[in-house]
Short mmCIF file of C-alpha atoms in Angstrom, two decimals:
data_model
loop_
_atom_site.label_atom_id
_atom_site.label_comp_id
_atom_site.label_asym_id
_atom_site.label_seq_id
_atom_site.Cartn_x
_atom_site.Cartn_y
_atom_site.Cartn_z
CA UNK K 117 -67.62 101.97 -61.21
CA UNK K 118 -67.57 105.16 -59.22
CA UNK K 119 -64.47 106.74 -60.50
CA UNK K 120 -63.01 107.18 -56.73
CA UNK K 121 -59.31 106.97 -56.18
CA UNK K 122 -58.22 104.39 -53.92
CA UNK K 123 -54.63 103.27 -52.86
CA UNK K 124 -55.53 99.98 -52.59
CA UNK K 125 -58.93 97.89 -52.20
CA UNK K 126 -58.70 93.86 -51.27
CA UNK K 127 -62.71 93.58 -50.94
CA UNK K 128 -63.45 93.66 -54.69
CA UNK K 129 -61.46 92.15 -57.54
CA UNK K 130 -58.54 94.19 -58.74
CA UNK K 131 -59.83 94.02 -62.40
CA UNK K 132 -62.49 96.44 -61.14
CA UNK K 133 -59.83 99.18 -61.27
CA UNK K 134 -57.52 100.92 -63.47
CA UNK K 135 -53.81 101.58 -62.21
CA UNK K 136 -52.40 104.71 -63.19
CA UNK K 137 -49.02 107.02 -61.62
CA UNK K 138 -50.53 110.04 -60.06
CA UNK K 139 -48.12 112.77 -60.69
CA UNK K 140 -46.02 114.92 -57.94
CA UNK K 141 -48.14 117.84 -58.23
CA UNK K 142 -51.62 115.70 -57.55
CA UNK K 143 -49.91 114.20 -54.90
CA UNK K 144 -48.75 117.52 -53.27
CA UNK K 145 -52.05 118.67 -53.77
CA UNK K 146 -53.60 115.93 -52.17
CA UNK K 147 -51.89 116.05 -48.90
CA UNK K 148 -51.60 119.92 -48.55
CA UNK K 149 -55.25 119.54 -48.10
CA UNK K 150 -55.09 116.77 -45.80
CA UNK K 151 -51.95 118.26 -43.12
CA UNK K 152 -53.98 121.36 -43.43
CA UNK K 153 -56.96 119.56 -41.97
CA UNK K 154 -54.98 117.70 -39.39
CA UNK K 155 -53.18 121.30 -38.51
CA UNK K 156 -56.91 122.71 -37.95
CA UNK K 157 -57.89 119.73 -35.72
CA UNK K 158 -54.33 119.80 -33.90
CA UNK K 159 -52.57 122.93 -34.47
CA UNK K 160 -49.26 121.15 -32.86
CA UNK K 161 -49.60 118.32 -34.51
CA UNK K 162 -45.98 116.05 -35.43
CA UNK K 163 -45.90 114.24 -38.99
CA UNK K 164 -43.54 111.60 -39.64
CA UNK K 165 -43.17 110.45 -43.69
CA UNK K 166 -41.69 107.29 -44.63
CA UNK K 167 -41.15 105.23 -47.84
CA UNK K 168 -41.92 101.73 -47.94
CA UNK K 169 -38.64 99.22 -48.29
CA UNK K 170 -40.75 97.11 -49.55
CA UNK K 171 -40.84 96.38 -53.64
CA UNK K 172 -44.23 96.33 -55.04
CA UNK K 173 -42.58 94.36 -58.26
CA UNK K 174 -46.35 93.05 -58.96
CA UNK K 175 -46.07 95.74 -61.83
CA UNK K 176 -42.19 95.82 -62.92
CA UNK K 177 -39.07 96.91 -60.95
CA UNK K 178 -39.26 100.38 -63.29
CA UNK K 179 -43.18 101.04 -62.33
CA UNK K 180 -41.65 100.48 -58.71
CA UNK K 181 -38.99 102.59 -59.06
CA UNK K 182 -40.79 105.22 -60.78
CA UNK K 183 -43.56 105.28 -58.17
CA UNK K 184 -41.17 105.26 -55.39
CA UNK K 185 -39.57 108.34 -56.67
CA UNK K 186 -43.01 110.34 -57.20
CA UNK K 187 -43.43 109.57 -53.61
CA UNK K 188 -39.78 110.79 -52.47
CA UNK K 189 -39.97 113.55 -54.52
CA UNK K 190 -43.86 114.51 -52.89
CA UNK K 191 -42.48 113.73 -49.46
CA UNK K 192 -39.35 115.89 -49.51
CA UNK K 193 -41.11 118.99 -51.23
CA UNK K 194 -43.58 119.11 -47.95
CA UNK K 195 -41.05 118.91 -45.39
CA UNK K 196 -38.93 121.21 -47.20
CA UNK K 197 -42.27 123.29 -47.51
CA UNK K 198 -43.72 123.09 -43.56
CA UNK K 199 -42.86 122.66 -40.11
CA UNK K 200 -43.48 119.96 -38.14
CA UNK K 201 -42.50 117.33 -40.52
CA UNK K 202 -40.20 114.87 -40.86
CA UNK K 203 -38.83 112.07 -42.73
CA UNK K 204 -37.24 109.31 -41.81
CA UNK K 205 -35.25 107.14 -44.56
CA UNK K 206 -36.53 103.69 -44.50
CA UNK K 207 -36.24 103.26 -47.94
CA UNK K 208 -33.00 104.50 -48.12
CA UNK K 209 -31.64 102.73 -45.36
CA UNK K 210 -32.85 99.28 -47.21
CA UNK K 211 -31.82 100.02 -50.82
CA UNK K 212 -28.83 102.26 -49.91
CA UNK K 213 -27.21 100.85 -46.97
CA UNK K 214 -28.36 97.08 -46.53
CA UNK K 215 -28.37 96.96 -50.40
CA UNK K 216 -27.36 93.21 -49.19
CA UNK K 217 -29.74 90.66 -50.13
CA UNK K 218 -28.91 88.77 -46.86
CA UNK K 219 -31.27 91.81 -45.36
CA UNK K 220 -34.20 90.73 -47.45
CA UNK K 221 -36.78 87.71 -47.12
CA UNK K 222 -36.46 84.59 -49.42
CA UNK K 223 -38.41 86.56 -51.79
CA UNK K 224 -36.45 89.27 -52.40
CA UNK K 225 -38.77 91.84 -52.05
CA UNK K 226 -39.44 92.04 -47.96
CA UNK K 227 -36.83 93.20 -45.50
CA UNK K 228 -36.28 90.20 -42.94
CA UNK K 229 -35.98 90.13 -39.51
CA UNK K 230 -32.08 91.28 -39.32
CA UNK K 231 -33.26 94.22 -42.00
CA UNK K 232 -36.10 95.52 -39.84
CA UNK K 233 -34.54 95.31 -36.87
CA UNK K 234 -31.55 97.48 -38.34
CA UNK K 235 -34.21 100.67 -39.12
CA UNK K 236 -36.19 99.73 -35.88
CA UNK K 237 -33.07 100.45 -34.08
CA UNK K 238 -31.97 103.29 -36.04
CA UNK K 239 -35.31 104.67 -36.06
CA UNK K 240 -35.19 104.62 -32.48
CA UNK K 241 -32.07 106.43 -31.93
CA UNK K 242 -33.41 109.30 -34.32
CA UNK K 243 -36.87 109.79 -33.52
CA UNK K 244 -37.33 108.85 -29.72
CA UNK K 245 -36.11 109.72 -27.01
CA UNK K 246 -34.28 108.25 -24.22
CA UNK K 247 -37.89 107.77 -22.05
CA UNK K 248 -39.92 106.28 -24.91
CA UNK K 249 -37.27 103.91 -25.65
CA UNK K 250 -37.30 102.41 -22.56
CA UNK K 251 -41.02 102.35 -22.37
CA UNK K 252 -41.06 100.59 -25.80
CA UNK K 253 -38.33 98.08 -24.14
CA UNK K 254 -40.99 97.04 -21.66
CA UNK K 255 -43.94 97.03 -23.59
CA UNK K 256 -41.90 94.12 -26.05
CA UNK K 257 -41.11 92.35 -23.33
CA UNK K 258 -44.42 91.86 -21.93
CA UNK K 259 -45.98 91.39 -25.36
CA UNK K 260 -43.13 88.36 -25.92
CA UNK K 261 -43.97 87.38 -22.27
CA UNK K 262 -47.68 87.02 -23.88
CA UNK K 263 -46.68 84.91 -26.56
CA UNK K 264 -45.19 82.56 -24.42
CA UNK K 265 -46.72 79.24 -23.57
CA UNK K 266 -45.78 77.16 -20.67
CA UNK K 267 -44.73 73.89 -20.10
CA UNK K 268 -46.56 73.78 -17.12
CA UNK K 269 -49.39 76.27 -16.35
CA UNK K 270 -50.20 75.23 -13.42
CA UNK K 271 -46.92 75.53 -12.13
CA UNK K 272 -45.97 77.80 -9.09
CA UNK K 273 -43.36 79.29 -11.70
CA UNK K 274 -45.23 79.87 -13.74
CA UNK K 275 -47.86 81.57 -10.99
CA UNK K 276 -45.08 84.22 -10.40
CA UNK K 277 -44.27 84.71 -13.82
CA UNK K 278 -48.11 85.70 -14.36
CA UNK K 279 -47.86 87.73 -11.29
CA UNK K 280 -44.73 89.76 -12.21
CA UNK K 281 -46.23 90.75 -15.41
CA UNK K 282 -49.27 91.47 -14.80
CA UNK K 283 -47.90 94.24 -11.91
CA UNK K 284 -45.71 95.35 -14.44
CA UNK K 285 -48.41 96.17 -16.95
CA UNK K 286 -50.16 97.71 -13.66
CA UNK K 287 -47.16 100.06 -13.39
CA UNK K 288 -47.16 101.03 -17.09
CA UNK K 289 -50.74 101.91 -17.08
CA UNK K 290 -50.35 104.14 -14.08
CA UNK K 291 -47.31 105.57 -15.36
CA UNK K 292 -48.56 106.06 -19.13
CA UNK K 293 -52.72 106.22 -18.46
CA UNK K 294 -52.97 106.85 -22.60
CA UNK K 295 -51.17 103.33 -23.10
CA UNK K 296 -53.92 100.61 -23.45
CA UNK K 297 -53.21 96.79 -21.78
CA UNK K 298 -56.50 96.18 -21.14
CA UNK K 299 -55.82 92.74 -22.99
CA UNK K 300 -52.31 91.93 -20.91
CA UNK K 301 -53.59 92.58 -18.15
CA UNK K 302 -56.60 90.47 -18.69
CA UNK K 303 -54.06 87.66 -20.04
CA UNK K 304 -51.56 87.65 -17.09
CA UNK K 305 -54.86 87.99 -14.36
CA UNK K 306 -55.77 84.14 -15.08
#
């Protein structure tokens, strides 16, 4: 109806649009405007590119595969073309080197938890370093430490367990102000 480009839209039907491959130069095109916009608002700005694992097969394996390589091929030409960004190989790390279907979910299509975890981890070794890692380390554990739900709230065990987490969100915040657990802390206060 109003001839915009979208990536995707879930709020209105999908017969409402027309799918077509943008080519590499459009793409290119597109985001030399947009990292020159984010270089004006932050001239030290850090971009990370990735490719989706994930196989949009709604559309064919060869519409997939062709897609995916428009995207590569955009990708590498701006890193190649500026500093300041990168690219990390998700994609290749799932079709390349976990080509395994044991790494995917029962669908075939999703990475599973032993797939993700693999990139997780080797994105971590690549991209952060040895200080954000072990900040990440304690943020997951008191986001599983969240999730969990007691036998026994009431308990005094429980008590301490509230207690220890809630001084160690305390300790993050003061450490890392930027770093938001206005919700854990609010959790492991009760």
């Amino acid at each position: 109806e109003t001839n915009q480009v979208v990536a995707n839209c879930h709020k209105v039907p999908a017969k409402t649009f027309s799918r077509e491959l943008n080519s590499i130069e459009s793409n290119i095109r597109a985001f030399d405007i947009m990292l020159y916009r984010l270089h004006r608002f932050n001239p030290n700005i850090k971009v990370m590119f990735t490719v989706s694992p994930v196989r949009h097969i709604k559309d064919g394996i060869i519409e997939n595969n062709r897609s995916k390589a428009r995207l590569l091929e955009t990708v590498h030409h701006l890193v190649d073309k500026f500093d300041k960004l990168y690219y990390f190989p998700a994609y290749e790390i799932m079709v390349d080197v976990l080509r395994d279907y044991r790494f995917y979910d029962i669908d075939l299509v999703h990475p599973n938890y032993a797939g993700t975890s693999y990139v997780l981890e080797l994105f971590k070794q690549s991209c952060m370093s040895e200080e954000t890692i072990a900040v990440s380390e304690k943020m997951h554990k008191i986001f599983l430490a969240k999730k969990h739900r007691p036998f026994n709230p009431e308990s005094e065990q429980h008590k301490v367990f509230l207690d220890k987490n809630y001084r160690q969100c305390l300790e993050l915040s003061k450490q890392y102000p930027h770093l938001d657990f206005g919700e854990e802390l609010d959790y492991f206060e009760r």
